[in-house]
JSON list of C-alpha atoms in Angstrom, two decimals:
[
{"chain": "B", "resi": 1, "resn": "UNK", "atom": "CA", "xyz": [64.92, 66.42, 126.28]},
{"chain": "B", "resi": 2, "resn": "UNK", "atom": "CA", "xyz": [63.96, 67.28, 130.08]},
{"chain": "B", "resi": 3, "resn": "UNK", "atom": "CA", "xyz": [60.51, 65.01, 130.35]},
{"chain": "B", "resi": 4, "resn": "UNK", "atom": "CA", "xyz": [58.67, 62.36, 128.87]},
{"chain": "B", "resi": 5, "resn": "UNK", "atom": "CA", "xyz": [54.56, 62.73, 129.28]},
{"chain": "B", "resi": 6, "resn": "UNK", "atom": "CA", "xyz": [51.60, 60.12, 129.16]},
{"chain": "B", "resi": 7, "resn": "UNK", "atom": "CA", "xyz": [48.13, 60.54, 128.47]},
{"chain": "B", "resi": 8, "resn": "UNK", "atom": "CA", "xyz": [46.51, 62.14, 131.07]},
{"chain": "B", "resi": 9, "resn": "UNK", "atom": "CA", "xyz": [49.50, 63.95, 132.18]},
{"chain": "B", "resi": 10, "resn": "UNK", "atom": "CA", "xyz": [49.41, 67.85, 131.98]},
{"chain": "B", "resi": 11, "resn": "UNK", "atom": "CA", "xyz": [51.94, 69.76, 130.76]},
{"chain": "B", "resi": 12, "resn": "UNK", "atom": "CA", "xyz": [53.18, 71.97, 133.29]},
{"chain": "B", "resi": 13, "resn": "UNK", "atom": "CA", "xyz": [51.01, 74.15, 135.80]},
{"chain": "B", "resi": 14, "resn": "UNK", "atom": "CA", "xyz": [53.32, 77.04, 136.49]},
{"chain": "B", "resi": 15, "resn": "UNK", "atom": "CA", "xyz": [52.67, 78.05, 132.69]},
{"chain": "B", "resi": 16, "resn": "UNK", "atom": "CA", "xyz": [49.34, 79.83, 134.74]},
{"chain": "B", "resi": 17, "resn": "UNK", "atom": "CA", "xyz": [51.94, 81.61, 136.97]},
{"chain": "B", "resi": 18, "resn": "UNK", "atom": "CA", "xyz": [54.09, 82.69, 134.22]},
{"chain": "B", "resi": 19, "resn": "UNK", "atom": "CA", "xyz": [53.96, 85.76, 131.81]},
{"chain": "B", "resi": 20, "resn": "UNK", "atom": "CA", "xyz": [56.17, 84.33, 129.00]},
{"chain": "B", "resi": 21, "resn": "UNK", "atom": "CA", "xyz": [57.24, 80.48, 129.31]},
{"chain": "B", "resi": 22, "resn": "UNK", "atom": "CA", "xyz": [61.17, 79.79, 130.31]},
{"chain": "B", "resi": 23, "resn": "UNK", "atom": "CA", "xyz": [60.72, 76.59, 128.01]},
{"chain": "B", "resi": 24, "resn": "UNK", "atom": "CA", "xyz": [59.22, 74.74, 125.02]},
{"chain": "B", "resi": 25, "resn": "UNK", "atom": "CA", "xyz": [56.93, 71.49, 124.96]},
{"chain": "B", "resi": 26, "resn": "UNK", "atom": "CA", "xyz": [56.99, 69.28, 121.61]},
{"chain": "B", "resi": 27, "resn": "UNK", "atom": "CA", "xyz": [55.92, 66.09, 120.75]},
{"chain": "B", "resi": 28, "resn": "UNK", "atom": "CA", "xyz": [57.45, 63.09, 118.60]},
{"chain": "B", "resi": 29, "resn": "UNK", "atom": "CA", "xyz": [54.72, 61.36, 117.26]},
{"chain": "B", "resi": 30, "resn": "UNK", "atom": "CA", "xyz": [50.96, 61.33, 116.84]},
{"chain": "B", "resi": 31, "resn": "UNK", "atom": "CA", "xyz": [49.46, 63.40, 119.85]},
{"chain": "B", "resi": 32, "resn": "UNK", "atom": "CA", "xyz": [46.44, 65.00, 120.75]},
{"chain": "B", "resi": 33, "resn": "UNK", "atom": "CA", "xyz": [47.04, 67.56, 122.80]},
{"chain": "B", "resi": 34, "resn": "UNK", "atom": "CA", "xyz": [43.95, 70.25, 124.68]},
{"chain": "B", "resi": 35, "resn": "UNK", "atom": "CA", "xyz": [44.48, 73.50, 125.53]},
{"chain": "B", "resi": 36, "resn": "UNK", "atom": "CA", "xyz": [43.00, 74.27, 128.78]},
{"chain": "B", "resi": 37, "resn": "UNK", "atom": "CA", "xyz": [41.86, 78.38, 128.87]},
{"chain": "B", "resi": 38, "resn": "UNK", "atom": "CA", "xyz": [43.98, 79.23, 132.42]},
{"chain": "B", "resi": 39, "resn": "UNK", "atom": "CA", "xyz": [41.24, 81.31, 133.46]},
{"chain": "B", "resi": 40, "resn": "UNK", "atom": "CA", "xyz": [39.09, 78.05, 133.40]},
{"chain": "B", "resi": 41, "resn": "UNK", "atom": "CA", "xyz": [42.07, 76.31, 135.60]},
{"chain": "B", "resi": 42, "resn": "UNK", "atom": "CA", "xyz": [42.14, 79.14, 137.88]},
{"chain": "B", "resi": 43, "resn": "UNK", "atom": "CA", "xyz": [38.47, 79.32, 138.37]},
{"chain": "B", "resi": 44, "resn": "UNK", "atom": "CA", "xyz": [38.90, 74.71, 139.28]},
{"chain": "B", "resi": 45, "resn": "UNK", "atom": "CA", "xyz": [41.69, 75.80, 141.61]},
{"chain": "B", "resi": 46, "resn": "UNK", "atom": "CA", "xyz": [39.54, 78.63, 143.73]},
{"chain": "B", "resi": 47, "resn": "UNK", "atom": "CA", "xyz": [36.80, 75.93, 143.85]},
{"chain": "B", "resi": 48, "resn": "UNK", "atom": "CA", "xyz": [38.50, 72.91, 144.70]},
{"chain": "B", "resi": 49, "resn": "UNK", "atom": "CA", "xyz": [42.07, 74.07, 146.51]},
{"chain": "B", "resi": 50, "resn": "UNK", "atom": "CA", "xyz": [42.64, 70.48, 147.18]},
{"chain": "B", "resi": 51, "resn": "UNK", "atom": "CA", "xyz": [43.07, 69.40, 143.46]},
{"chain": "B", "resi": 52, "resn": "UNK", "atom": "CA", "xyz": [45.69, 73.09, 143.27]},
{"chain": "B", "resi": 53, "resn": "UNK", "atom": "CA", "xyz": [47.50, 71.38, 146.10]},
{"chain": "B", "resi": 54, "resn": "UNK", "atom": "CA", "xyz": [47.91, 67.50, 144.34]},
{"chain": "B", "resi": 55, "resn": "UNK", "atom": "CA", "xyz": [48.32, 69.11, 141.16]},
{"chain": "B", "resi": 56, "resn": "UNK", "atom": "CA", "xyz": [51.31, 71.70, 142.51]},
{"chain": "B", "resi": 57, "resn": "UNK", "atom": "CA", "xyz": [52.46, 68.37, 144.76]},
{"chain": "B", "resi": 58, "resn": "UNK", "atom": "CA", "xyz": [52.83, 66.74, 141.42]},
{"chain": "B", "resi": 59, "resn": "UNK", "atom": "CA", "xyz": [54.45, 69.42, 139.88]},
{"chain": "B", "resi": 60, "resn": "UNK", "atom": "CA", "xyz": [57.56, 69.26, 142.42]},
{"chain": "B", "resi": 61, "resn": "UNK", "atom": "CA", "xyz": [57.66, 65.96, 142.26]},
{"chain": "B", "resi": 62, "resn": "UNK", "atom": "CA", "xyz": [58.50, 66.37, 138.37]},
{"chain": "B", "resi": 63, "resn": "UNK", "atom": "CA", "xyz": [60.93, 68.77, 139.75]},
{"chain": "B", "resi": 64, "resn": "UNK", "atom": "CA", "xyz": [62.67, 66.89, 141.87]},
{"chain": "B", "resi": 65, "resn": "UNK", "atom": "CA", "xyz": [63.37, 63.91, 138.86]},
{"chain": "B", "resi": 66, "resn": "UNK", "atom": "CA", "xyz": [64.18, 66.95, 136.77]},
{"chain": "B", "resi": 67, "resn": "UNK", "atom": "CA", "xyz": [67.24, 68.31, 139.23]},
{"chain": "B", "resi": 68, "resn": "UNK", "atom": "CA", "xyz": [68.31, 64.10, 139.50]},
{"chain": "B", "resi": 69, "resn": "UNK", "atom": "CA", "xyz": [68.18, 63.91, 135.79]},
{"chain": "B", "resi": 70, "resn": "UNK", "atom": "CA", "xyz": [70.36, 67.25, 135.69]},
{"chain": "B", "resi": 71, "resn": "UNK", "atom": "CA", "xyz": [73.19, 65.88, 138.25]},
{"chain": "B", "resi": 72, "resn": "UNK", "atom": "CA", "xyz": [73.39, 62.64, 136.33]},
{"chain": "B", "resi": 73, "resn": "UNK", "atom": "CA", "xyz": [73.95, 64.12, 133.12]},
{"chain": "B", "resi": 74, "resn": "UNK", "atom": "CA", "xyz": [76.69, 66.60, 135.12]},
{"chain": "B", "resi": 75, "resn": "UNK", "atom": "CA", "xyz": [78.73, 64.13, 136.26]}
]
């Protein structure tokens, strides 16, 4: 288990940039969970670049706890 989410969070943005996801998302209890159609997420990001930007900010920020978690766990 790489990542813990919380309502409101989205799942990961770079699944727009990728062909085939490199990973899985699952849940452990009661969830509801919306699919967002990527061309309607692309079409938000030409109009608003400034939400792309926080939202890809965010995104290696959860990267960044991801390689710490990894380190830990390699020690």
């Amino acid at each position: 288990m790489l990542g813990y989410l919380i309502p409101g969070d989205l799942c990961d943005i770079h699944f727009l940039t990728l062909n085939k996801p490199d990973h899985s998302v699952a849940w452990l209890g009661d969830s509801q969970v919306v699919k967002i159609p990527t061309q309607r997420i692309i079409a938000l990001f030409a109009a608003n670049p400034r939400i792309e930007r926080a939202l890809s900010l965010a995104a290696l920020h959860d990267i960044a706890i991801l390689r710490e978690w990894l380190l830990n766990v390699g020690q």
